[in-house]
PDB file of C-alpha atoms in Angstrom:
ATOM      1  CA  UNK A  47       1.859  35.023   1.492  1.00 35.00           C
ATOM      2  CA  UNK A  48       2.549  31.604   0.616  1.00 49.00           C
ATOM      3  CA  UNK A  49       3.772  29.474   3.859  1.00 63.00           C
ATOM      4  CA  UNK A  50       7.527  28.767   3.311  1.00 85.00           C
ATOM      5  CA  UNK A  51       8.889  25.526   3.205  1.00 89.00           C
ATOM      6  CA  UNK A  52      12.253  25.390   4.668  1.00 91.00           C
ATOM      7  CA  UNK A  53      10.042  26.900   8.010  1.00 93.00           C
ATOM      8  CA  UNK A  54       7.741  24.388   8.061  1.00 94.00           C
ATOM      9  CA  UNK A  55      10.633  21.483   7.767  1.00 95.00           C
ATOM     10  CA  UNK A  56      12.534  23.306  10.748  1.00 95.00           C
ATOM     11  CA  UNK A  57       9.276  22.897  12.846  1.00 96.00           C
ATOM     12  CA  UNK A  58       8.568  19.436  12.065  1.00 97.00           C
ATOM     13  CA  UNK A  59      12.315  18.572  12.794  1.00 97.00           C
ATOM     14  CA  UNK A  60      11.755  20.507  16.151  1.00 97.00           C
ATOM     15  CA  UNK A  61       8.199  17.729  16.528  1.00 98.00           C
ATOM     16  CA  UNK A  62      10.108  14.963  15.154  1.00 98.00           C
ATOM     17  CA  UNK A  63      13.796  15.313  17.778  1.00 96.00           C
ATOM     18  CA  UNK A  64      13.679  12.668  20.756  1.00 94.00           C
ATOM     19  CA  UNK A  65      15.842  12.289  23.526  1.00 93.00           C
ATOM     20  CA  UNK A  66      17.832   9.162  24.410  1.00 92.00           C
ATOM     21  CA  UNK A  67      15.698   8.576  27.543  1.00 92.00           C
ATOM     22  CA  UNK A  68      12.374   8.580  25.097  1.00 93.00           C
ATOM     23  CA  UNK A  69      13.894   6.449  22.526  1.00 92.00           C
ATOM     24  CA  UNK A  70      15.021   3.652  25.003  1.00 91.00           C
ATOM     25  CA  UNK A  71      11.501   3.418  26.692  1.00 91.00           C
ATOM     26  CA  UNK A  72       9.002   4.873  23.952  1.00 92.00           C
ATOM     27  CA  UNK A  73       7.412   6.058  26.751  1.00 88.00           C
ATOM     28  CA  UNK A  74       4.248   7.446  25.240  1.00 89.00           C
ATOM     29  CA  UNK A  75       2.847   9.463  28.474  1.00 90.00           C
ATOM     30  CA  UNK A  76       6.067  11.762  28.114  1.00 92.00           C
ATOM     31  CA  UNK A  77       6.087  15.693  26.249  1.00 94.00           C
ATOM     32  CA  UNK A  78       9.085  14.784  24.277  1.00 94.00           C
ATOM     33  CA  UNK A  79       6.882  11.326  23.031  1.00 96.00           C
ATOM     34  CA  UNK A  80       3.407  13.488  22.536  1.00 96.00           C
ATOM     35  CA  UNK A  81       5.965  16.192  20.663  1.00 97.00           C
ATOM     36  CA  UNK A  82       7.100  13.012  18.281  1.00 98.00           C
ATOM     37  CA  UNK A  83       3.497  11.516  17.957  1.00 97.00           C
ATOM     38  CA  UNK A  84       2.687  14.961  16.491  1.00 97.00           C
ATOM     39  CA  UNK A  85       5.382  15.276  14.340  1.00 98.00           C
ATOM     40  CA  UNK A  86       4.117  12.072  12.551  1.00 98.00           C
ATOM     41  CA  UNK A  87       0.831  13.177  12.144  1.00 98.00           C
ATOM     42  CA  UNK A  88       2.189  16.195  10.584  1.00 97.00           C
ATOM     43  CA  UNK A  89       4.165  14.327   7.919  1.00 98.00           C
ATOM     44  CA  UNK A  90       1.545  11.962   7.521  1.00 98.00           C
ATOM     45  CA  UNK A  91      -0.571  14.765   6.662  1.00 97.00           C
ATOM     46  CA  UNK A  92       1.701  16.619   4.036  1.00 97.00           C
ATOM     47  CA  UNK A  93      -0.143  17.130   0.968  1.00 96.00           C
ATOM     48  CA  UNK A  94       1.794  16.315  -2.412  1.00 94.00           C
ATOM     49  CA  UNK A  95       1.828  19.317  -3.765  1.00 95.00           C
ATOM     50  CA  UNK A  96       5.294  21.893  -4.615  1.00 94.00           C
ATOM     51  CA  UNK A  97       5.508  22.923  -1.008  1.00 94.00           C
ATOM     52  CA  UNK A  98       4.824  19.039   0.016  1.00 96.00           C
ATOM     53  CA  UNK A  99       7.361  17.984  -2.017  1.00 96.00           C
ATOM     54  CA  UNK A 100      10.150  20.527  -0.722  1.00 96.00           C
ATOM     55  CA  UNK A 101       9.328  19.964   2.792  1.00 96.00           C
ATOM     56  CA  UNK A 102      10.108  15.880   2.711  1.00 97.00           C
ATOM     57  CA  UNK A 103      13.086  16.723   0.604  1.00 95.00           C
ATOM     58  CA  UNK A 104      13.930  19.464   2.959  1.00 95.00           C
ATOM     59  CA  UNK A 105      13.358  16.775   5.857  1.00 96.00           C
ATOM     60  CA  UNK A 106      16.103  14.020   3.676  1.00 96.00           C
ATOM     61  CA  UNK A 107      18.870  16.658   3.405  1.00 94.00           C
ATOM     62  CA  UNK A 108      19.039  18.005   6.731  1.00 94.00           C
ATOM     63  CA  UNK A 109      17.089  16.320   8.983  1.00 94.00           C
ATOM     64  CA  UNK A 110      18.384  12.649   8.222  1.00 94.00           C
ATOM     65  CA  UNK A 111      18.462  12.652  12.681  1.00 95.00           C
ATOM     66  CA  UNK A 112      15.072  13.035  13.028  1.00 97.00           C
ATOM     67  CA  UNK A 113      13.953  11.096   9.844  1.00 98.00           C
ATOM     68  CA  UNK A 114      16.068   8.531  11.518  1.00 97.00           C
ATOM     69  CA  UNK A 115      13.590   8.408  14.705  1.00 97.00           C
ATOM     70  CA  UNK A 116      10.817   7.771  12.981  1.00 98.00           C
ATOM     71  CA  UNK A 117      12.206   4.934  11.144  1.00 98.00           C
ATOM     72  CA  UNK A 118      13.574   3.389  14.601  1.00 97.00           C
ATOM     73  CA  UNK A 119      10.078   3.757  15.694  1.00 97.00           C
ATOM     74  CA  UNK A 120       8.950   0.786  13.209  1.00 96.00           C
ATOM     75  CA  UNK A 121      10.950  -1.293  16.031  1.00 93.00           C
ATOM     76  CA  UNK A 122       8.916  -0.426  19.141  1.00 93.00           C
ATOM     77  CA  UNK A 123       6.327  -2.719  20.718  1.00 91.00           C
ATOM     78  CA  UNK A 124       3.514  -0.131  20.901  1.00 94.00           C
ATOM     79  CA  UNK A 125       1.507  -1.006  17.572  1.00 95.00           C
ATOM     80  CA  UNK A 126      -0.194   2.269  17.379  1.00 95.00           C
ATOM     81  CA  UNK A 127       3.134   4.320  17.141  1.00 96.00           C
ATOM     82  CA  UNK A 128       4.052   1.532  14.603  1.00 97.00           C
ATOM     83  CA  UNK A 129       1.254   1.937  12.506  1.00 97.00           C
ATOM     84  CA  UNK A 130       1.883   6.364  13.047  1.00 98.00           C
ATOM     85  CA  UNK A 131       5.519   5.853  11.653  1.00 98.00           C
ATOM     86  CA  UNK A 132       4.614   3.780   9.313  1.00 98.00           C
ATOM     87  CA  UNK A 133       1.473   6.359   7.821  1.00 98.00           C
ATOM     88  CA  UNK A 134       5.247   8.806   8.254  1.00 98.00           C
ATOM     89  CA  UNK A 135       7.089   7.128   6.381  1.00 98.00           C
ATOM     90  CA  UNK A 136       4.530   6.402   3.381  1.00 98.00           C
ATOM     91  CA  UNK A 137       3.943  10.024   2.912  1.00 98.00           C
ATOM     92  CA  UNK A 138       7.912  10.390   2.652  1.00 98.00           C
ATOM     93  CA  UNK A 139       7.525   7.616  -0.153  1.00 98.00           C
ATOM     94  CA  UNK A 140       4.678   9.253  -1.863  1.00 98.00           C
ATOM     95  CA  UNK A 141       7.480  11.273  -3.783  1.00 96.00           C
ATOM     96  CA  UNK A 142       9.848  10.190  -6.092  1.00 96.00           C
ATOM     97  CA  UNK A 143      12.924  11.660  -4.439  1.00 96.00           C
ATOM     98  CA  UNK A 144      12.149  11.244  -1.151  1.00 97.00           C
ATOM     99  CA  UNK A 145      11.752   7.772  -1.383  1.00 97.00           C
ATOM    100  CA  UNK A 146      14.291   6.879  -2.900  1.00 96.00           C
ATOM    101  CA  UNK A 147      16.621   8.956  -0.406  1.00 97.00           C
ATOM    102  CA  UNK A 148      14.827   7.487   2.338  1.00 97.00           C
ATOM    103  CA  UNK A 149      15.462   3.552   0.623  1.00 97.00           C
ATOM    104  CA  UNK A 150      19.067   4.768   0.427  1.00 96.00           C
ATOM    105  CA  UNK A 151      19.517   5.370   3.761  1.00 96.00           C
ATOM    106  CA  UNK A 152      17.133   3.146   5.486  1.00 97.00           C
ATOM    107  CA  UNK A 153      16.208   0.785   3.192  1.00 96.00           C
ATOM    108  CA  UNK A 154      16.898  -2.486   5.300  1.00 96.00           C
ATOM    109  CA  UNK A 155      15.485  -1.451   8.548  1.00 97.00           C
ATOM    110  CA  UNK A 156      12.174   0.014   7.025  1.00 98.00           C
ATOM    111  CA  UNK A 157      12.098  -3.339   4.827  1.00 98.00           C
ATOM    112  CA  UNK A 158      12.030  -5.526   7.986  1.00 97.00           C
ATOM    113  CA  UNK A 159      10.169  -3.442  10.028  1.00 98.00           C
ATOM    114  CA  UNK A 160       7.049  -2.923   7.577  1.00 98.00           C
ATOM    115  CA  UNK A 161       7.249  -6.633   6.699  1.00 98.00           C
ATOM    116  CA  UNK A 162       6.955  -7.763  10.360  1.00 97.00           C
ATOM    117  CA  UNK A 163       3.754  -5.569  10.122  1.00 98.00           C
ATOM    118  CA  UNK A 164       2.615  -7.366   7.052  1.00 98.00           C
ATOM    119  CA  UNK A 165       2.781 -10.738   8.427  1.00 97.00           C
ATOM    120  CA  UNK A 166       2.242  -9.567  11.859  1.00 96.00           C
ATOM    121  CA  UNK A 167      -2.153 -10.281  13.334  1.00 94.00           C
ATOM    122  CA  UNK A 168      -2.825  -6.676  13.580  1.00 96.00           C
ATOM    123  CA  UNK A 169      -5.201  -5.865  10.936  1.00 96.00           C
ATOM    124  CA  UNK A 170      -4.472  -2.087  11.133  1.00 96.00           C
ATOM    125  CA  UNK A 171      -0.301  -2.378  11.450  1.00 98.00           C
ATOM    126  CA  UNK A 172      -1.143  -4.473   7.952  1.00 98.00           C
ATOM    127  CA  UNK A 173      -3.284  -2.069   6.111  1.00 98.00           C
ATOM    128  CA  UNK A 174      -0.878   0.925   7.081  1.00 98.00           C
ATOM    129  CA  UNK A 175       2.411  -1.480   5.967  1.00 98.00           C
ATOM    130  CA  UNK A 176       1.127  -2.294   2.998  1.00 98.00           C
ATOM    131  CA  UNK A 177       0.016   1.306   2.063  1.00 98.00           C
ATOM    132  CA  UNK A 178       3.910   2.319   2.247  1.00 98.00           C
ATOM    133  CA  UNK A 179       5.235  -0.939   0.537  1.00 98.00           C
ATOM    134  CA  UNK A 180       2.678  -0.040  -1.856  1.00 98.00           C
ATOM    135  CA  UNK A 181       4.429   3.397  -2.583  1.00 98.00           C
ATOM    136  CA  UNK A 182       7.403   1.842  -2.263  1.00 98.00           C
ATOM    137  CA  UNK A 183       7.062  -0.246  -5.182  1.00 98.00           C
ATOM    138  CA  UNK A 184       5.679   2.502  -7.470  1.00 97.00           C
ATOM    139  CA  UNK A 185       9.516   3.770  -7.813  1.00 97.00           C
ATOM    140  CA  UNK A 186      11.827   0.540  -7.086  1.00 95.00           C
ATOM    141  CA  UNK A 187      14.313  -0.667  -9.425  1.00 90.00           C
ATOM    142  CA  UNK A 188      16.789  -2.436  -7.335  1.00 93.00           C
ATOM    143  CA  UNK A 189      16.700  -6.346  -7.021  1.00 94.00           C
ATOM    144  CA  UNK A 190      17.155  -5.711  -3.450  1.00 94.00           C
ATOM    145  CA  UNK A 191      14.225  -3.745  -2.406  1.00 96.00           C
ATOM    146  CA  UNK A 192      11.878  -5.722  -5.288  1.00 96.00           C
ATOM    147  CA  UNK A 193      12.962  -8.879  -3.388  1.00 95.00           C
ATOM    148  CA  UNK A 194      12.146  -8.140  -0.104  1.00 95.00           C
ATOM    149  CA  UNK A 195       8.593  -6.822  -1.305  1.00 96.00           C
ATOM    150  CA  UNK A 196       8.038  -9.771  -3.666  1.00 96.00           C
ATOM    151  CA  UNK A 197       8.519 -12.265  -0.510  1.00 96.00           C
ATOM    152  CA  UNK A 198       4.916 -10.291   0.788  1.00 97.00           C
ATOM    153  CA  UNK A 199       3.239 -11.163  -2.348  1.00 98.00           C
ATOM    154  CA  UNK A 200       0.908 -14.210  -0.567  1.00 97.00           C
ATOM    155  CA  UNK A 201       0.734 -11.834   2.570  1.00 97.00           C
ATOM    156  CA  UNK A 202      -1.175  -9.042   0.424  1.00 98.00           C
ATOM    157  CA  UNK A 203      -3.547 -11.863  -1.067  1.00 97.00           C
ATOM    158  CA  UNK A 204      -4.589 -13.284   2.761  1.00 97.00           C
ATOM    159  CA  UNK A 205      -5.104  -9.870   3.218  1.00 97.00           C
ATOM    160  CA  UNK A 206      -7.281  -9.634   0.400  1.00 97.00           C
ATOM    161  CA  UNK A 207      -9.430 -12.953   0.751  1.00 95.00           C
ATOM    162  CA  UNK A 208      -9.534 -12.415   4.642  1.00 95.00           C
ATOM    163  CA  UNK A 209     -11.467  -8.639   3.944  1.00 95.00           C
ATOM    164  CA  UNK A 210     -14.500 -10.728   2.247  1.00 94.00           C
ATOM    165  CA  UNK A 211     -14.900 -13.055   5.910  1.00 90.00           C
ATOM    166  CA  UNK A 212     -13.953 -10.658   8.468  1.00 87.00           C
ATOM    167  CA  UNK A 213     -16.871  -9.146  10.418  1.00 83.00           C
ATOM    168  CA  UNK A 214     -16.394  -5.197  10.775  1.00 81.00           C
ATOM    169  CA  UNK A 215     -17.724  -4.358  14.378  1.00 86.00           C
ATOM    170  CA  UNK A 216     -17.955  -0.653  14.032  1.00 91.00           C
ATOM    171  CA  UNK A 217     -17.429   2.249  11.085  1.00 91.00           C
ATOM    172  CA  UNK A 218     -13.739   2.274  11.592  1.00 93.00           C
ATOM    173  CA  UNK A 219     -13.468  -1.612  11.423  1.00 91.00           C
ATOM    174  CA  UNK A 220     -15.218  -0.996   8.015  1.00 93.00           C
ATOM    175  CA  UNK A 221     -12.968   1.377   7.142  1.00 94.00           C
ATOM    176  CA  UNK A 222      -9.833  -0.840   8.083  1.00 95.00           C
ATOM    177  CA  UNK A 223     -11.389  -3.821   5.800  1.00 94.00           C
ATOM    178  CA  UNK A 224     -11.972  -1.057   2.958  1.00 95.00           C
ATOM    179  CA  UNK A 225      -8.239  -0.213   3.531  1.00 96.00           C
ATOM    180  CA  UNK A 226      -7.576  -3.698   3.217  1.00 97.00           C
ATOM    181  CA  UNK A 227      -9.102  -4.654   0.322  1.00 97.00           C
ATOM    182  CA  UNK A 228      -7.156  -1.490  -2.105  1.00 98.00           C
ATOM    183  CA  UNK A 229      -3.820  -0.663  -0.708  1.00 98.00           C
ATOM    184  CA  UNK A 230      -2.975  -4.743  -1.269  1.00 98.00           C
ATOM    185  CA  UNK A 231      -4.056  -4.399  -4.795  1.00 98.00           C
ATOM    186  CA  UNK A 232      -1.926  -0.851  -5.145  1.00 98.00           C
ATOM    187  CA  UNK A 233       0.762  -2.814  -4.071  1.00 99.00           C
ATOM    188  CA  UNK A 234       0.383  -5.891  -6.247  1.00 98.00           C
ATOM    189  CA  UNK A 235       0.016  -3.751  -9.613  1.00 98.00           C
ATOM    190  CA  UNK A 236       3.095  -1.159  -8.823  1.00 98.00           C
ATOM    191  CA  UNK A 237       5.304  -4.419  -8.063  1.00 98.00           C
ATOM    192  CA  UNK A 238       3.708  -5.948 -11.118  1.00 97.00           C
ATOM    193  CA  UNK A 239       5.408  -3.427 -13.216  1.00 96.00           C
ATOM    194  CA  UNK A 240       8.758  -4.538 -12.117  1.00 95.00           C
ATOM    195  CA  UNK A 241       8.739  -8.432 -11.531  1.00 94.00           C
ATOM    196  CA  UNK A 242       6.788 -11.212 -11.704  1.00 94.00           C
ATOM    197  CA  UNK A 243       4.233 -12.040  -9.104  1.00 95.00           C
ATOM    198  CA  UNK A 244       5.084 -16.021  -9.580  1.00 90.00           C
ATOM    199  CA  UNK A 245       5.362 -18.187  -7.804  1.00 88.00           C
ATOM    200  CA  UNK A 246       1.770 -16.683  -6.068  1.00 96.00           C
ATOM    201  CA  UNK A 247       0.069 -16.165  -9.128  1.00 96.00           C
ATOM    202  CA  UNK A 248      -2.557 -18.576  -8.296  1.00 96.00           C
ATOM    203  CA  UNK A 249      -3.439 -16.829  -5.380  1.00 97.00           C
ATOM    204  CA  UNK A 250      -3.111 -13.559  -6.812  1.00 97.00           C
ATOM    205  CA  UNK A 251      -6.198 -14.702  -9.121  1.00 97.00           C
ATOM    206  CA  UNK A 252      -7.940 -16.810  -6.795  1.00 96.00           C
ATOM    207  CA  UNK A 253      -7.839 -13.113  -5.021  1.00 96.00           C
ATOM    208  CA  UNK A 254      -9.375 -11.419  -7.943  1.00 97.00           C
ATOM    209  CA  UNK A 255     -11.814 -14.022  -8.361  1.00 97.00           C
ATOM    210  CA  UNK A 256     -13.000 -13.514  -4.966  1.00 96.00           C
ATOM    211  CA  UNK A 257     -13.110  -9.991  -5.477  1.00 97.00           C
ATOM    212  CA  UNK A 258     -14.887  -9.936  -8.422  1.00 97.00           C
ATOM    213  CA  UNK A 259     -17.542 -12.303  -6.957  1.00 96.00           C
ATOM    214  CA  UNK A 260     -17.739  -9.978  -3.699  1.00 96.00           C
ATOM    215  CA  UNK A 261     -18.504  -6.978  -5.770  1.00 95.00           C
ATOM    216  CA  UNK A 262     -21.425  -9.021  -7.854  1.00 95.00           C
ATOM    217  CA  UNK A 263     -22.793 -10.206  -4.957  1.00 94.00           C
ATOM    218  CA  UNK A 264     -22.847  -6.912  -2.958  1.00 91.00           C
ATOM    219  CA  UNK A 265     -22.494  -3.769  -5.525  1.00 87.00           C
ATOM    220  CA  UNK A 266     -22.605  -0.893  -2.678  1.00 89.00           C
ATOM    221  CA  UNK A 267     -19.539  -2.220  -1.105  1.00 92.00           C
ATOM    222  CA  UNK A 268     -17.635   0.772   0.132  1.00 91.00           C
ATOM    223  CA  UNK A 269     -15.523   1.577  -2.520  1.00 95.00           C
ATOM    224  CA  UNK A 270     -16.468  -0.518  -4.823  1.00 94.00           C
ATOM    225  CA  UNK A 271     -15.166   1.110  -7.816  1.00 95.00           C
ATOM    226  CA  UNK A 272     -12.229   1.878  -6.655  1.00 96.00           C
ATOM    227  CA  UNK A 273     -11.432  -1.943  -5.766  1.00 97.00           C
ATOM    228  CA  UNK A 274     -12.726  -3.323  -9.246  1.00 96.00           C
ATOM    229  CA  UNK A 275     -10.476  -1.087 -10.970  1.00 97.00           C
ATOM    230  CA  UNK A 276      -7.386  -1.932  -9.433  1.00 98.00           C
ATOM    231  CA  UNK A 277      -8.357  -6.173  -9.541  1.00 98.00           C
ATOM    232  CA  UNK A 278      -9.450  -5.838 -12.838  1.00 97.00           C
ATOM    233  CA  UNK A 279      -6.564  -3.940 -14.092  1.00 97.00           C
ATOM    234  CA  UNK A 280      -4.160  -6.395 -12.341  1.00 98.00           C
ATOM    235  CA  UNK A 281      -5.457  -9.142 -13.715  1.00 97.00           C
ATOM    236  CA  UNK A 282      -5.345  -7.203 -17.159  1.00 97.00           C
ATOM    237  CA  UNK A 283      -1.929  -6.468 -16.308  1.00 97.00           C
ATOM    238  CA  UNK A 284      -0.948 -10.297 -15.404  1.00 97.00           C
ATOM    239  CA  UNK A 285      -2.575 -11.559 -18.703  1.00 96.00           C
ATOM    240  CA  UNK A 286      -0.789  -9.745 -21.052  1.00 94.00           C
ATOM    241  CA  UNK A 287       2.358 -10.427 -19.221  1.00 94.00           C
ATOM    242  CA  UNK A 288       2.315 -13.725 -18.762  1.00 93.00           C
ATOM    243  CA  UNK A 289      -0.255 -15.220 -20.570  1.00 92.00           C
ATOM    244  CA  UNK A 290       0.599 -19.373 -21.288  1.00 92.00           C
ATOM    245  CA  UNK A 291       0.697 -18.819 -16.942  1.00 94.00           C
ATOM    246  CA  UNK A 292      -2.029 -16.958 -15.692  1.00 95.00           C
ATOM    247  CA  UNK A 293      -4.450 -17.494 -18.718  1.00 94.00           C
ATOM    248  CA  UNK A 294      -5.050 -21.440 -17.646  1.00 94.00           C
ATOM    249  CA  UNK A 295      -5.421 -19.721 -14.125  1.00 95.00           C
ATOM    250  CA  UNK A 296      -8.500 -17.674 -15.366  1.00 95.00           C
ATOM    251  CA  UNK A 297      -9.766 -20.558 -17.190  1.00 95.00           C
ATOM    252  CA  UNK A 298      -9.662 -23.114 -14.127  1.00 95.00           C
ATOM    253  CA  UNK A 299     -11.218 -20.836 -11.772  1.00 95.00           C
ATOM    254  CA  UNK A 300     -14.041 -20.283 -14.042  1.00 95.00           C
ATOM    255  CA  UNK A 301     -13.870 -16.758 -14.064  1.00 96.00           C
ATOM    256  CA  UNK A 302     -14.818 -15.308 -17.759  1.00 96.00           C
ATOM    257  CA  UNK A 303     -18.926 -15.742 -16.697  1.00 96.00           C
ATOM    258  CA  UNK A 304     -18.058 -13.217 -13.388  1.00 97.00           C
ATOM    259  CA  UNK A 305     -15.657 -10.803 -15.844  1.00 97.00           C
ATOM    260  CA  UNK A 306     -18.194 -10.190 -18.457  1.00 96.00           C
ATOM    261  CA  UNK A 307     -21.318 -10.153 -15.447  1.00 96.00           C
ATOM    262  CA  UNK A 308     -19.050  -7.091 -14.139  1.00 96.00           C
ATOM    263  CA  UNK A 309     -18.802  -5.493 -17.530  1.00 94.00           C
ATOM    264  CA  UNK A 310     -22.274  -4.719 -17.477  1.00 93.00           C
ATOM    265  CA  UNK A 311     -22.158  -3.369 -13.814  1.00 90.00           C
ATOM    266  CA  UNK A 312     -22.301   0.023 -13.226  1.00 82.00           C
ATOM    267  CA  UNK A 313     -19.785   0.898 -11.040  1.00 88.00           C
ATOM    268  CA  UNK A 314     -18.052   3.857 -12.789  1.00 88.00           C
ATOM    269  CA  UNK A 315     -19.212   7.033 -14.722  1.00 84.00           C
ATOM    270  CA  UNK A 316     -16.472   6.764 -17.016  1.00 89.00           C
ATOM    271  CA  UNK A 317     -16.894   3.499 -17.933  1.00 91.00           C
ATOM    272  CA  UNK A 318     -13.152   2.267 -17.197  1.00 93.00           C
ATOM    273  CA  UNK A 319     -14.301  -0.799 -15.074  1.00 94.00           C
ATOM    274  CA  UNK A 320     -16.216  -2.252 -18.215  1.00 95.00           C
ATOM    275  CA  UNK A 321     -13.267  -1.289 -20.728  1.00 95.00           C
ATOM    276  CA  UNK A 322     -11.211  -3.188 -18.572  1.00 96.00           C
ATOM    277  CA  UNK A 323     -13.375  -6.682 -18.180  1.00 95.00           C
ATOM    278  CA  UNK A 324     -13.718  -6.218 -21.959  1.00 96.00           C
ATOM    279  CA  UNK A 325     -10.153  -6.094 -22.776  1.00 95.00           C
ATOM    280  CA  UNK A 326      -9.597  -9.125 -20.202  1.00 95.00           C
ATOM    281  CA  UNK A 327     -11.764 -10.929 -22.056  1.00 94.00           C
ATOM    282  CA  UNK A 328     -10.213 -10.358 -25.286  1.00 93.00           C
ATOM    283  CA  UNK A 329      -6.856 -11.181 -24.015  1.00 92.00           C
ATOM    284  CA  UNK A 330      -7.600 -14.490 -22.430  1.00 91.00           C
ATOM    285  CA  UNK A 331      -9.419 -15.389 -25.780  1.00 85.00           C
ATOM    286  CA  UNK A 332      -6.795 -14.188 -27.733  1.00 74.00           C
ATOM    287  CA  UNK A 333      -4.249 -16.018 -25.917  1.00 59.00           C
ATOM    288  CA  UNK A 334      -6.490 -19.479 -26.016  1.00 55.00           C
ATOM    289  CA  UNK A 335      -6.494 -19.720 -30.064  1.00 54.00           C
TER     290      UNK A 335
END
């Protein structure tokens, strides 16, 4: 029998309800804070799939209270349970609806609290903030919310270019850096779709440049496809937007040599990665006749 939504909802909602006393200390050693912590690994976890997509709109409708907790826990001190509401929230934003409901009601606190993250030292509060802005900016179209995010824009290139120098210590280190080095360029190429990335366009490329010269240099990089797809296509993306701007950009930093070097990696099965570089190139000769 196939699990049923609204039940599911009414037992995260049960995970997800704090008491005053919890919310004014975020005392993590309590039941009623383990209960919550658990909650937010259950949302976190929701797959997006019909029953996925019910339960978070389930969760908007009637159970604004407890969706309302984990957005006030983006304003605690203890960075882990930051970084937990944060992974919350994003799944909320993974859908269309939700997301938007959830911009609708909390748009300005979630806003300011995943931009503290962004420009904030913690390299894991980072990845997981820009992982949600990132979502975020798939289904914007207000000038408020695509201001806020486009203020990050140099935030998500440092983290970027700070991936390629940063030593990972352990497997999950590595894992952070990985994190680091897509969910930045997810976020770049959703907002890309809606505004401008200027005036940070040079660092946007300088970004891709670096990227590009990272993945030449060192081919089994975790992920590696993954990453030169998303540079590649937002760089595609920027030329043929604004080419007499980001064309001189690619030309300055020397980049065409790299492009082409990675069209004749093999990075992908499909071949995507090389179609791209390919179609870069055309565009940035195109636009220089």
């Amino acid at each position: 029998m196939e699990p049923d939504a609204n039940v599911d909802a009414m037992e995260l909602m049960r995970l997800l309800d704090l008491s005053a006393a919890d919310k004014a200390t975020w005392n993590m050693s309590s039941d009623g804070m383990r209960r919550f912590v658990d909650g937010l690994t259950t949302l976190a976890a929701l797959e997006c799939d019909p029953r996925g997509i019910k339960i978070r709109n389930v969760m908007m409708t009637r159970g604004a209270a407890y969706i309302a907790h984990v957005v006030d826990a983006l304003k605690c001190r203890d960075v882990l349970l930051k970084c937990k509401s944060a992974s919350a929230l994003g799944s909320i934003c993974m859908c269309r609806d939700s997301s938007v409901d959830l911009l609708k009601a909390h748009g300005t606190v979630v806003l300011a609290g995943l931009t503290r993250m962004v420009v904030g030292k913690n390299r894991w509060a980072q990845g997981d903030a820009i992982f949600v802005l990132g979502w975020i900016a798939r289904w914007a179209n207000d000038d408020v919310t695509l201001d806020a995010m486009s203020a990050v824009v140099p935030n998500a290139c440092a983290m970027v270019a700070s991936s390629w120098t940063t030593t990972a210590e352990d497997d999950a280190a590595e894992d952070r850096e990985t994190n680091l080095r897509i969910y930045p360029y997810v976020f770049l190429l959703n907002l890309s779709q809606h505004r401008s990335l200027a005036p940070a366009l040079d660092a946007v490329i300088a970004g891709i440049a670096d990227t590009i010269e990272a993945l030449l240099g060192d081919p089994s990089i975790a992920e590696a496809a993954v990453i030169a797809r998303l540079s590649t296509s937002l760089m595609v993306t920027l030329v043929d937007k604004e080419p007499e701007t980001v064309r001189p950009l690619v030309l300055a930093k020397k980049m065409l040599p790299s492009v082409a070097k990675l069209s004749r990696k093999c990075l992908d099965e499909d071949g995507v990665i090389s179609d791209q570089c390919r179609i870069l190139l055309e565009l940035v000769v195109k636009t220089h006749r």
